[in-house]
PDB file of C-alpha atoms in Angstrom:
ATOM      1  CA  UNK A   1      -6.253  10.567 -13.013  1.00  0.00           C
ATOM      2  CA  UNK A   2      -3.415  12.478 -12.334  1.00  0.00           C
ATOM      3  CA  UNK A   3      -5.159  15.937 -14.117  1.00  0.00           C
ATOM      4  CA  UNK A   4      -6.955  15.872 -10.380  1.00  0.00           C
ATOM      5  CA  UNK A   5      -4.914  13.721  -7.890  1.00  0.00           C
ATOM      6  CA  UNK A   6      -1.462  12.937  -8.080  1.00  0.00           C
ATOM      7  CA  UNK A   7      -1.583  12.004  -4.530  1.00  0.00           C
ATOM      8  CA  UNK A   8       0.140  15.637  -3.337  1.00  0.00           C
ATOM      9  CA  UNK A   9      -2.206  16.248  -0.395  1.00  0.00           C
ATOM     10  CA  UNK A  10      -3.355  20.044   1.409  1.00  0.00           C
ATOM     11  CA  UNK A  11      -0.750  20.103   4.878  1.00  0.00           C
ATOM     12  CA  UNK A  12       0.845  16.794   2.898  1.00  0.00           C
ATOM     13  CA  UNK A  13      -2.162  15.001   4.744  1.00  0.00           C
ATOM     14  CA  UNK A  14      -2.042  11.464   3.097  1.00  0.00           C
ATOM     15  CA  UNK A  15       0.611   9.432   3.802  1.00  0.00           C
ATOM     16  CA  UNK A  16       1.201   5.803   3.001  1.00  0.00           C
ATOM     17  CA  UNK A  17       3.208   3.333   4.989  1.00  0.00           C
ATOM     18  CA  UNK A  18       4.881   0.512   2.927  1.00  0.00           C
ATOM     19  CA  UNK A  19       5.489  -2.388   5.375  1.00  0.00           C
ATOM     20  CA  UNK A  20       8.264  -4.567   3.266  1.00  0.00           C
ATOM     21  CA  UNK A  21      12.294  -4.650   3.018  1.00  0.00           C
ATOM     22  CA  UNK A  22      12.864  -1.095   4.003  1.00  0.00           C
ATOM     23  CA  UNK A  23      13.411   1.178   0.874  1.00  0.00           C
ATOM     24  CA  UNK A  24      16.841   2.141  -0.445  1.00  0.00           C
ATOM     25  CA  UNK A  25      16.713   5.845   0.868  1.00  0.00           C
ATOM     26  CA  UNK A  26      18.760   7.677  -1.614  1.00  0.00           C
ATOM     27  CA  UNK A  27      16.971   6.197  -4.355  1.00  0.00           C
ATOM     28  CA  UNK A  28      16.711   9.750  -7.081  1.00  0.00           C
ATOM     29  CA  UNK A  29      13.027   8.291  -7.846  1.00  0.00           C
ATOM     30  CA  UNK A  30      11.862   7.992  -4.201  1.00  0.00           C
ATOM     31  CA  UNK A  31      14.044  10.070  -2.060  1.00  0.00           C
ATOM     32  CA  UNK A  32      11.715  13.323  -2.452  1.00  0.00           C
ATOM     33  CA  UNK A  33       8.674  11.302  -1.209  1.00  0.00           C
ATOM     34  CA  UNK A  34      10.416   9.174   1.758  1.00  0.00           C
ATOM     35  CA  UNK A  35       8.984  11.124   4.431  1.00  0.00           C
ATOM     36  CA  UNK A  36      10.125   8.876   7.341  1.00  0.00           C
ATOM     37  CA  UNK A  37      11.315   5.375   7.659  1.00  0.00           C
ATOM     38  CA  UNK A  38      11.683   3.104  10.875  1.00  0.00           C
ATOM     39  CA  UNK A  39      12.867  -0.492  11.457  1.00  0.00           C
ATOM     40  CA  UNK A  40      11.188  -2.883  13.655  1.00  0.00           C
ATOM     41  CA  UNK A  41      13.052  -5.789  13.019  1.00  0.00           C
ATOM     42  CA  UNK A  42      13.481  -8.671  15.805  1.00  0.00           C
ATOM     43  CA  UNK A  43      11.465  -6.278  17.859  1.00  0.00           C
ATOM     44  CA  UNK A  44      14.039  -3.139  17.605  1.00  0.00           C
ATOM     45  CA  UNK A  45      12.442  -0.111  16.895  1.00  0.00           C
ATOM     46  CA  UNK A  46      15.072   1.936  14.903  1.00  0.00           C
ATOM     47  CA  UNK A  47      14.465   5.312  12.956  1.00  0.00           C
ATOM     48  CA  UNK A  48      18.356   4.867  11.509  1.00  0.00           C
ATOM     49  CA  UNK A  49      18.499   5.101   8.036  1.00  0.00           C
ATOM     50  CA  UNK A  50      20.997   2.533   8.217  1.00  0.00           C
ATOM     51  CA  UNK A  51      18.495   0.222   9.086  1.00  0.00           C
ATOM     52  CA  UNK A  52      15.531   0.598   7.666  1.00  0.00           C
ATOM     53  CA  UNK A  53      17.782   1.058   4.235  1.00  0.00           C
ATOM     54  CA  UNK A  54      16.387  -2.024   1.742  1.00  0.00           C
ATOM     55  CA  UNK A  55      19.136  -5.086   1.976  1.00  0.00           C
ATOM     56  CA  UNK A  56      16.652  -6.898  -0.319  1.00  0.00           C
ATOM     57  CA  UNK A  57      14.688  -5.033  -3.255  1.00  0.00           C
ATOM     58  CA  UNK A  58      11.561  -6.002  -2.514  1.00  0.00           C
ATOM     59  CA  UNK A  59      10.426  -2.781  -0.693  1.00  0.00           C
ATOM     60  CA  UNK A  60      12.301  -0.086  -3.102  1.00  0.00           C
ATOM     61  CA  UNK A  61      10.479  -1.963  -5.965  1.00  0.00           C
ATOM     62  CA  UNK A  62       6.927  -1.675  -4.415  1.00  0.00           C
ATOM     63  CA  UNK A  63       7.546   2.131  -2.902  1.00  0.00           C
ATOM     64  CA  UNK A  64       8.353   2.701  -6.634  1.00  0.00           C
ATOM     65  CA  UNK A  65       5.486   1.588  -7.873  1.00  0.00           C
ATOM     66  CA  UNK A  66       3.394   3.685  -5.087  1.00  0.00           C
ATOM     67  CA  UNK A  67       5.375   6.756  -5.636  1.00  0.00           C
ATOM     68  CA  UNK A  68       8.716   7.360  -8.036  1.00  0.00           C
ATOM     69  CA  UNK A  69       8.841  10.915  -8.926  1.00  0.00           C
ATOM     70  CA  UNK A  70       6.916  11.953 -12.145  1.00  0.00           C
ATOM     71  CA  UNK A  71      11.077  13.651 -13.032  1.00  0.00           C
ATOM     72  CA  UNK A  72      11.811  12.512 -16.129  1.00  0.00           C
ATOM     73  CA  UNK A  73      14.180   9.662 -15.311  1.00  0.00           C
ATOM     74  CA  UNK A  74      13.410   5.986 -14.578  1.00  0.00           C
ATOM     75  CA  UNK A  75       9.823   5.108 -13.697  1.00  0.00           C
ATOM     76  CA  UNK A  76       6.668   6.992 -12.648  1.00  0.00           C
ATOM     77  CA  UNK A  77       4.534   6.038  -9.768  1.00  0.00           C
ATOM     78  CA  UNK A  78       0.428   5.840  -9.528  1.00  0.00           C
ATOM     79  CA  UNK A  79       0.825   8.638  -6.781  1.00  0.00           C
ATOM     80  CA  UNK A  80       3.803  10.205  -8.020  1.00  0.00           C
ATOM     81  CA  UNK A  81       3.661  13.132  -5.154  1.00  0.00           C
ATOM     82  CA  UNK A  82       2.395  11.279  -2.312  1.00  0.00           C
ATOM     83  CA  UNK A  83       4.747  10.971   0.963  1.00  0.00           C
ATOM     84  CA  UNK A  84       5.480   7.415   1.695  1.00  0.00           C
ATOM     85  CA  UNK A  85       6.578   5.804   5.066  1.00  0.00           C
ATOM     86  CA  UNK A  86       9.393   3.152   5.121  1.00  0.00           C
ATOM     87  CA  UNK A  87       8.017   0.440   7.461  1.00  0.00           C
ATOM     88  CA  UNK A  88      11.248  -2.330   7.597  1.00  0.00           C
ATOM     89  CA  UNK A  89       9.094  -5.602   8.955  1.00  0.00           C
ATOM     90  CA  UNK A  90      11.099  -8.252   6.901  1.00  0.00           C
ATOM     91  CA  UNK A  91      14.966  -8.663   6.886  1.00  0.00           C
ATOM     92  CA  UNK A  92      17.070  -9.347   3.986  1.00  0.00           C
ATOM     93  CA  UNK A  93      16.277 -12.329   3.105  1.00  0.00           C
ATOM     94  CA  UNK A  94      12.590 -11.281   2.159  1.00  0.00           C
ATOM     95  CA  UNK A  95      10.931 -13.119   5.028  1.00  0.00           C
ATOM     96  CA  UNK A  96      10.034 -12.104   8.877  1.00  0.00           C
ATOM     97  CA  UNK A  97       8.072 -12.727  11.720  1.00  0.00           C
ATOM     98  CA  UNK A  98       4.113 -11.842  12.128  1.00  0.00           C
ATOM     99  CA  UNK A  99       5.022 -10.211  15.494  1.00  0.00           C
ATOM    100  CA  UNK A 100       6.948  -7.453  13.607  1.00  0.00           C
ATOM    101  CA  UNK A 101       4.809  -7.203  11.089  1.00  0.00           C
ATOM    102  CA  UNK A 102       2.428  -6.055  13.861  1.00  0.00           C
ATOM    103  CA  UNK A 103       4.905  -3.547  15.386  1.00  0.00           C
ATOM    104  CA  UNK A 104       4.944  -2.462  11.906  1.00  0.00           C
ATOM    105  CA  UNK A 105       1.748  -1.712  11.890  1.00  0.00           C
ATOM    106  CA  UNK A 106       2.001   0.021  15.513  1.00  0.00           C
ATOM    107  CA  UNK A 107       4.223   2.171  13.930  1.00  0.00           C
ATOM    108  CA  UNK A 108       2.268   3.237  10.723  1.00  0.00           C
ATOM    109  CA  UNK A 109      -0.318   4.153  12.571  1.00  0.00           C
ATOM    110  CA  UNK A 110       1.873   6.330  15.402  1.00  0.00           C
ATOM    111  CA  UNK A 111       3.945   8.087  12.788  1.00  0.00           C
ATOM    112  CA  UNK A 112       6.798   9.964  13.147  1.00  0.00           C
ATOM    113  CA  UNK A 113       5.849  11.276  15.959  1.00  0.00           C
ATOM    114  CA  UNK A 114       5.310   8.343  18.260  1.00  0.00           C
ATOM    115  CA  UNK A 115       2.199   9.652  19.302  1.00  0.00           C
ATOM    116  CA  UNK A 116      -1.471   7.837  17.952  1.00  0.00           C
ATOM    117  CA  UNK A 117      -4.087  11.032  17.803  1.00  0.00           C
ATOM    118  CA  UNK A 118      -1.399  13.849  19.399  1.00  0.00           C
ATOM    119  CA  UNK A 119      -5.069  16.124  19.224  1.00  0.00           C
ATOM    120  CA  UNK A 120      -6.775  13.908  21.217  1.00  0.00           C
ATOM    121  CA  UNK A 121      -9.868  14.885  18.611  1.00  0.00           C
ATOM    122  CA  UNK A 122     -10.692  11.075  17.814  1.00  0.00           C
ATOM    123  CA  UNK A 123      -9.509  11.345  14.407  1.00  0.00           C
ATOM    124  CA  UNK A 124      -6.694   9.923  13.049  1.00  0.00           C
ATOM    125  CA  UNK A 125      -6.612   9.186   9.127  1.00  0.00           C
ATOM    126  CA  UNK A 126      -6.928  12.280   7.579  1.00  0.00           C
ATOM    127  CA  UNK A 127      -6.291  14.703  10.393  1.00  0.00           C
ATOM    128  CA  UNK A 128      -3.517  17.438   9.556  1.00  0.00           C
ATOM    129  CA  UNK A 129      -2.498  17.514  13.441  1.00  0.00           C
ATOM    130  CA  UNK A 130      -1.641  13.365  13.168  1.00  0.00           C
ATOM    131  CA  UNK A 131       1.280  11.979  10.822  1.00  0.00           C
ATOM    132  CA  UNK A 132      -0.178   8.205  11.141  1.00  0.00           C
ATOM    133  CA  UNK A 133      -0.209   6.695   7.355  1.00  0.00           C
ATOM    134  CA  UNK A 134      -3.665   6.805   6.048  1.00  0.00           C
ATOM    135  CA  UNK A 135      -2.727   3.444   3.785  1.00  0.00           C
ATOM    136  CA  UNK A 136      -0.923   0.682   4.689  1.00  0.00           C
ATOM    137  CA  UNK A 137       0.563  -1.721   2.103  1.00  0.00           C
ATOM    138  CA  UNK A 138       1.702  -5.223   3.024  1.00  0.00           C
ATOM    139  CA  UNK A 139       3.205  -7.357  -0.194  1.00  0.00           C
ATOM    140  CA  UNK A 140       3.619  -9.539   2.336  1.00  0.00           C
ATOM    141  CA  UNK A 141       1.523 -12.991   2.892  1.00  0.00           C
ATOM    142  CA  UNK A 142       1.494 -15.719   5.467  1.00  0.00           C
ATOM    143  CA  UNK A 143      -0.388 -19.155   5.490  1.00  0.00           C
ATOM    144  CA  UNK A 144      -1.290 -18.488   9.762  1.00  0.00           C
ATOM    145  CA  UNK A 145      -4.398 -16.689  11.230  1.00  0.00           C
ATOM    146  CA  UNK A 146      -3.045 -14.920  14.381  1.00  0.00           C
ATOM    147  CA  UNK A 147      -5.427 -13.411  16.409  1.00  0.00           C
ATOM    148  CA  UNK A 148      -3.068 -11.085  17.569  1.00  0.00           C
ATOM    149  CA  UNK A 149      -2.248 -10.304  13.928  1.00  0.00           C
ATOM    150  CA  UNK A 150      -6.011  -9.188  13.022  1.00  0.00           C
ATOM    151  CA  UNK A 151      -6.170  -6.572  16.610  1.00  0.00           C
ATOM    152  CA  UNK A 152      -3.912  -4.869  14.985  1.00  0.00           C
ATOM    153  CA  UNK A 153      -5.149  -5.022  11.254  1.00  0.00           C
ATOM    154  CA  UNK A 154      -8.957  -3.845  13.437  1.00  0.00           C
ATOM    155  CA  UNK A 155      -7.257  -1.444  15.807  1.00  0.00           C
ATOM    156  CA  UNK A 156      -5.834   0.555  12.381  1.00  0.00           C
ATOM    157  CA  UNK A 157      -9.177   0.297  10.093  1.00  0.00           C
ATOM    158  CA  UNK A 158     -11.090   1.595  13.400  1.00  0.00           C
ATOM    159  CA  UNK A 159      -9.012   4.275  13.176  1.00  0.00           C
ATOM    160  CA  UNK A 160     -10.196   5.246   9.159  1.00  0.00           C
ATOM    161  CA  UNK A 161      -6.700   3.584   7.570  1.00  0.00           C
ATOM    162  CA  UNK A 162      -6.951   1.812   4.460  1.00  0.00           C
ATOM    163  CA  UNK A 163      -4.973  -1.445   4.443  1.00  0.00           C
ATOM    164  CA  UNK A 164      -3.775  -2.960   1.590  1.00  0.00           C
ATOM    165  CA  UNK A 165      -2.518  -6.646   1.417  1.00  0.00           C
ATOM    166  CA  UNK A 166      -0.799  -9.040  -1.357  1.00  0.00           C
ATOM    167  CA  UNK A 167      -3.037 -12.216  -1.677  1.00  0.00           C
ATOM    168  CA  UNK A 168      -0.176 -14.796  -2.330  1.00  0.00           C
ATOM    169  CA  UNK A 169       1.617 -16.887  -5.442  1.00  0.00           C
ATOM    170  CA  UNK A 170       0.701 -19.871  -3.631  1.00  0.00           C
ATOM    171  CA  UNK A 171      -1.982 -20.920  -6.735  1.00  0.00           C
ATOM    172  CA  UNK A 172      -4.523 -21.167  -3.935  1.00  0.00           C
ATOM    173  CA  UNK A 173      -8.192 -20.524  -3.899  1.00  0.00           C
ATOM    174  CA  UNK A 174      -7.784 -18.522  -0.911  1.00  0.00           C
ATOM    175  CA  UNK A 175      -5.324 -15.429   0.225  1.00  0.00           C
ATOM    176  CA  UNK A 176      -2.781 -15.703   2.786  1.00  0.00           C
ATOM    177  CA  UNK A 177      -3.059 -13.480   5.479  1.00  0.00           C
ATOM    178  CA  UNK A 178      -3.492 -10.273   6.480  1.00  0.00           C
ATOM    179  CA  UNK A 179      -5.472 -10.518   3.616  1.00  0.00           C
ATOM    180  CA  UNK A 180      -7.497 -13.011   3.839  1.00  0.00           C
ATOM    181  CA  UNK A 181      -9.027 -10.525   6.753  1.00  0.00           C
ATOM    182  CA  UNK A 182     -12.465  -8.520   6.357  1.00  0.00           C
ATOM    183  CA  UNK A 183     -10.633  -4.998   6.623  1.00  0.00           C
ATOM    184  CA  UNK A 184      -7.975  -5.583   4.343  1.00  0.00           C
ATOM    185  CA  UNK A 185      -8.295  -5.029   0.485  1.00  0.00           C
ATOM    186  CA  UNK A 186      -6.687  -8.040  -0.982  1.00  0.00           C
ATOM    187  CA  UNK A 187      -4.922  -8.098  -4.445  1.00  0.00           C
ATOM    188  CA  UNK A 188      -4.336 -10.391  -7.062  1.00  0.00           C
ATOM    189  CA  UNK A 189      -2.486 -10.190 -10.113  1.00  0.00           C
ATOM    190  CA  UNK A 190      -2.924  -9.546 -13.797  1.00  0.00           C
ATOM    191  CA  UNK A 191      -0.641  -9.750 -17.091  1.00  0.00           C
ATOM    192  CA  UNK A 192      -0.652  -7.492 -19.897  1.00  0.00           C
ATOM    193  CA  UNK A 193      -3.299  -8.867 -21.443  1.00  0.00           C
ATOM    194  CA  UNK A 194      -5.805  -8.421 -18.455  1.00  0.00           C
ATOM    195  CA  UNK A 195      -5.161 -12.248 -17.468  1.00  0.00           C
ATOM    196  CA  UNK A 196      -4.795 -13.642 -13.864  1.00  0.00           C
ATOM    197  CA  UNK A 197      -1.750 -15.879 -13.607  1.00  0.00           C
ATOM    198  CA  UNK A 198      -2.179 -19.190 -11.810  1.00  0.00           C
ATOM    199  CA  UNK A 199      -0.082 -18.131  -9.458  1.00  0.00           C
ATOM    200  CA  UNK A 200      -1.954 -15.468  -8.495  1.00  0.00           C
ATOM    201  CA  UNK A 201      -4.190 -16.230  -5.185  1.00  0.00           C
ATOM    202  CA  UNK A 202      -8.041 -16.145  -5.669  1.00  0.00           C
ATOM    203  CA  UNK A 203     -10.711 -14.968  -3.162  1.00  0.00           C
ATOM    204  CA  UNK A 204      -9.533 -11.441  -3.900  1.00  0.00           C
ATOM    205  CA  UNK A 205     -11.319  -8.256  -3.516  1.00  0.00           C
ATOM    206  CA  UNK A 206      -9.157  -6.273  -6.482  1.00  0.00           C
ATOM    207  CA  UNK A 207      -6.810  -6.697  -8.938  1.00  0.00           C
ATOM    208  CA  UNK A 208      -3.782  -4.885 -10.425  1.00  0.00           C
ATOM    209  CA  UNK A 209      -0.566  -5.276 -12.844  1.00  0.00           C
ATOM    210  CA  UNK A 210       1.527  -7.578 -11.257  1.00  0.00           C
ATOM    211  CA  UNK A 211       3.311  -9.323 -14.322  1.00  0.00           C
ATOM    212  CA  UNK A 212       6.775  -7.985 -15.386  1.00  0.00           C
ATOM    213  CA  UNK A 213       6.458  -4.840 -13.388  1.00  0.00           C
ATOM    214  CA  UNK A 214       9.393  -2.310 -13.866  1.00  0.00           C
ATOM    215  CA  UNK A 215      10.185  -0.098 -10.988  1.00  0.00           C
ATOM    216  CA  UNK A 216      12.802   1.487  -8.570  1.00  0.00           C
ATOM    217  CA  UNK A 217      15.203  -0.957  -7.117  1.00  0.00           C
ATOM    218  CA  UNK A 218      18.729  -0.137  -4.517  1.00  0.00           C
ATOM    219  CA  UNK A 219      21.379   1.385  -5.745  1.00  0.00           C
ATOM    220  CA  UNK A 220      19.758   3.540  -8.196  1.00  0.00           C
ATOM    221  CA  UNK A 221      18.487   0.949 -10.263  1.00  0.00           C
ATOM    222  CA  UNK A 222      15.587  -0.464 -11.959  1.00  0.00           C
ATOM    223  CA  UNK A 223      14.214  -3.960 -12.183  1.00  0.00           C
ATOM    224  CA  UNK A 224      11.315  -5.667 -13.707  1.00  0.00           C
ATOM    225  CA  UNK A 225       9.448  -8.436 -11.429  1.00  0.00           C
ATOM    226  CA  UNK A 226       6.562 -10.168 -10.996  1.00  0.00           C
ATOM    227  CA  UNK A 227       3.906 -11.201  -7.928  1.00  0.00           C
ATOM    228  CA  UNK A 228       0.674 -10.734  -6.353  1.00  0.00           C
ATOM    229  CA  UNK A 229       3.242  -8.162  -4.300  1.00  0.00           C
ATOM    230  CA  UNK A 230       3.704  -6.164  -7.434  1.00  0.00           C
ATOM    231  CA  UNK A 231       0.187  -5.941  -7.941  1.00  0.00           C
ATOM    232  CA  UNK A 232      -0.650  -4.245  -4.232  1.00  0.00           C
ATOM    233  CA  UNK A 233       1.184  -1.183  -4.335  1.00  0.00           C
ATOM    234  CA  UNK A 234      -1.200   0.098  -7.791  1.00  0.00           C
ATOM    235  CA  UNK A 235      -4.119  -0.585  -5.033  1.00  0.00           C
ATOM    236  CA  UNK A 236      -2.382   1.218  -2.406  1.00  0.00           C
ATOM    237  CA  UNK A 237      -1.365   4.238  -4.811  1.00  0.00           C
ATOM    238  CA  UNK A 238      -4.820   4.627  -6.207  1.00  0.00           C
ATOM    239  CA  UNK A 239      -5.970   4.787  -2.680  1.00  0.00           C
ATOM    240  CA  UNK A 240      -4.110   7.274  -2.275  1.00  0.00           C
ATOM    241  CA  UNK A 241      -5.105   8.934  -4.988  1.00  0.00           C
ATOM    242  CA  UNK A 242      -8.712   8.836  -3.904  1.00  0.00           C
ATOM    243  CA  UNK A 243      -7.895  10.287  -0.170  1.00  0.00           C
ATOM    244  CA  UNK A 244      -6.010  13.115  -1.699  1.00  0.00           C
ATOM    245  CA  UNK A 245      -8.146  14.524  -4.023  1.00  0.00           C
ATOM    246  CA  UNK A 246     -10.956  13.785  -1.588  1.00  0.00           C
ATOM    247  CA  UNK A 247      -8.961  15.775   0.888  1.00  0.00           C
ATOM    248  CA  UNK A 248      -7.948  18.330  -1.314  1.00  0.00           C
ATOM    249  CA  UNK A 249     -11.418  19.282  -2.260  1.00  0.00           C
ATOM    250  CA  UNK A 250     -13.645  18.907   1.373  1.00  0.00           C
ATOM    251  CA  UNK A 251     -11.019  18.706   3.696  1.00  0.00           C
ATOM    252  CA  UNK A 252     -11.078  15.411   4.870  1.00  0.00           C
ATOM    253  CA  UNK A 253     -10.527  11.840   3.914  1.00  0.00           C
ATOM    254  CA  UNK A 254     -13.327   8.880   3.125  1.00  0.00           C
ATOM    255  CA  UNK A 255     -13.674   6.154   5.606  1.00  0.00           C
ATOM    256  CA  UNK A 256     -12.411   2.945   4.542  1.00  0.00           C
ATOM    257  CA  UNK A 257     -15.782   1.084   3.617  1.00  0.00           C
ATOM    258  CA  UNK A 258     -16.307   4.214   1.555  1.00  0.00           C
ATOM    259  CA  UNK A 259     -13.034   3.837  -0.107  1.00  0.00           C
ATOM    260  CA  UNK A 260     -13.758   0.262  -0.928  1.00  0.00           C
ATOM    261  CA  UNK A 261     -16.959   0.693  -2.173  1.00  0.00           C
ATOM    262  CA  UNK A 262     -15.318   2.912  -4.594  1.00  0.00           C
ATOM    263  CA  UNK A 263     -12.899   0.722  -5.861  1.00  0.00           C
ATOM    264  CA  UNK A 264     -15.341  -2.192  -6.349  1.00  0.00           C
ATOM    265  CA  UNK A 265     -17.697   0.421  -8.568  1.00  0.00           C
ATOM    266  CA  UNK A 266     -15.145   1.887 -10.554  1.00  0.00           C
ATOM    267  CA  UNK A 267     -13.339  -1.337 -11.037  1.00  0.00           C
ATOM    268  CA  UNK A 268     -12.809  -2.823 -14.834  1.00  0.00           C
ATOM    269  CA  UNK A 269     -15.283  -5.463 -14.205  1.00  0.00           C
ATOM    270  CA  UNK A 270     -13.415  -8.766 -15.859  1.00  0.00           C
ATOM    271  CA  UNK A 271     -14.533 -12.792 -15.639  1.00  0.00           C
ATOM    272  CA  UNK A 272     -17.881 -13.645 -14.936  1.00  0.00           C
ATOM    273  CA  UNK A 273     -20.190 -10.010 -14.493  1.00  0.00           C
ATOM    274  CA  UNK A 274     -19.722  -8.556 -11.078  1.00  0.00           C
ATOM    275  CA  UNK A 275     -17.794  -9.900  -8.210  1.00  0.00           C
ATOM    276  CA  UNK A 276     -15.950 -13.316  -9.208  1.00  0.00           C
ATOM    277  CA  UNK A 277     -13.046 -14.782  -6.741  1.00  0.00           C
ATOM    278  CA  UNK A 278     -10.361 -14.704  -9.567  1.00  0.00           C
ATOM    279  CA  UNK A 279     -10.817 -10.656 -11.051  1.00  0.00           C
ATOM    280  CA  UNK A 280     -12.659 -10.018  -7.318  1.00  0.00           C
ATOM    281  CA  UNK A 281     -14.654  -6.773  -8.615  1.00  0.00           C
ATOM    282  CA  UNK A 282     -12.563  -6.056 -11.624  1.00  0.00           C
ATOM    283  CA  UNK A 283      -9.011  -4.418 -12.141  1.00  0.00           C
ATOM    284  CA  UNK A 284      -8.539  -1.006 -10.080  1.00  0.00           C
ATOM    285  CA  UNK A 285      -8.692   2.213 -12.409  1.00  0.00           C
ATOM    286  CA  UNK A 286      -7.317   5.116 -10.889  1.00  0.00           C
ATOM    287  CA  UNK A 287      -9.145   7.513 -13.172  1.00  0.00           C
ATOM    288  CA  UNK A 288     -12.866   6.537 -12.518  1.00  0.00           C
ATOM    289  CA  UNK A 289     -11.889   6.066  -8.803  1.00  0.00           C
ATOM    290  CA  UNK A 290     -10.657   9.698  -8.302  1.00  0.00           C
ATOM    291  CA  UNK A 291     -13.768  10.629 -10.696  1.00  0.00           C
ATOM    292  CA  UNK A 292     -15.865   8.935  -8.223  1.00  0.00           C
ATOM    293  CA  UNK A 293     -14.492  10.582  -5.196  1.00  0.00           C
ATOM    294  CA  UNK A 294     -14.312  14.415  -5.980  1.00  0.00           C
ATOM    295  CA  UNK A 295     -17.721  13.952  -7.697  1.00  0.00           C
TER     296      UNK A 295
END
């Protein structure tokens, strides 16, 4: 995919927030794409590097996985040029609070900025003149359905941002939340031979590598783990992928139904033909997506 999209974007355009640990910000493989990074943890909105700097792993291993730099050392992202947002919603101990995951999400969708459609044009995904993220990434899951939880998740797919969502290791025939939600593209996992893990959450829309994944981790390091959480960031980069090279050619970005529908097309379509609720619509391909969007 990358011979059209490697997620580098006209006026650096696409953007995607990774709502996690924070990400180690001096990281050789991400440090070029970190475009911002903000803490909202226990409420306390903080653009300190100190703060939104990874204490746990988690984050700099999905960012990695999004977008390491295609520079000859360590690992390679799916959108190895794409600028990524470091969104620090869960403290060091991996786990948080849904109330700042949804500040989190207030503040993918502001930017760097602070300010939600600074044009006043409507638009907001996809418009040069905003900096919100255009994808949101969550390898994050929770077993509660706050209401105040979904606004948010609505309030940012109303405004054309794909949303991206870990399903859960739980073993359960349903995802956690966010995505268990309507608007969020929920991801399983799969090994290296194409297999879903028990582990891995069914009722999913997509799924992605999520078995002995190697990526960035603090400290310039590397580690290899596994998780439904490993498996969301491939969605989220291919997204990417898609709204860059979509951009790139007509100038604007797809809507996030659009996007969707793309993924579920060009999917590897594994398990029973069609949708099933282990493979969802099949494991994401990068290639036939971007295929599919500048076609």
């Amino acid at each position: 995919a990358w011979s059209s999209s490697n997620g580098s974007s006209d006026d650096g355009v696409i953007e995607v927030a990774i709502l996690d640990t924070g990400i180690d910000p001096d990281h050789p493989d991400l440090k070029a794409n970190l475009k911002w990074g903000v803490s909202v943890i226990r409420g306390r909105i903080s653009t300190s590097p100190k703060d939104y700097k990874d204490k746990n792993g988690h984050g700099t291993h999905v960012a990695g996985t999004v977008a390491a730099l295609n520079n000859n050392i360590g690992v390679v992202g799916v959108a190895p040029a794409v600028e990524i947002y470091a969104i620090r919603v869960l403290g060091a101990s991996g786990s948080g609070t849904y109330g700042d995951i949804i500040l989190g999400i207030e503040q993918a969708l502001l930017g760097p900025d602070g300010v939600l459609d600074s044009d006043g044009d409507g638009a907001v995904a996809g418009d040069p003149d905003d900096d919100s993220a255009e994808v949101i990434s969550m390898s994050l899951s929770g077993s509660a359905d706050l209401s105040s939880l979904h606004s948010a998740i609505v309030t940012a797919y109303g405004y054309g941002v794909v949303i991206v969502a870990a399903s859960g290791n739980d073993g359960s025939a349903q995802p956690g939340y966010p995505a268990a939600y309507s608007e969020v593209i929920a991801v399983g996992a799969t090994d290296s031979s194409d297999q879903v893990p028990w582990w891995s959450n069914r009722g999913v829309e997509l799924t992605a590598p999520g078995v002995g994944v190697q990526s960035t981790y603090p400290d310039d390091t590397y580690n290899t783990l596994s998780g439904t959480s490993m498996a969301t960031p491939h969605v989220s980069g291919v997204v990417a992928l898609v709204q860059a090279a979509r951009y790139n050619i007509y100038g604007g970005v797809l809507q996030p139904a659009s996007v969707r529908s793309i993924l579920h097309s060009t999917a590897d379509d594994k398990g029973t033909q069609g949708y099933d609720t282990i493979y969802g619509y099949g494991i994401v391909r990068a290639d036939r997506a971007v295929g599919a969007a500048t076609s």
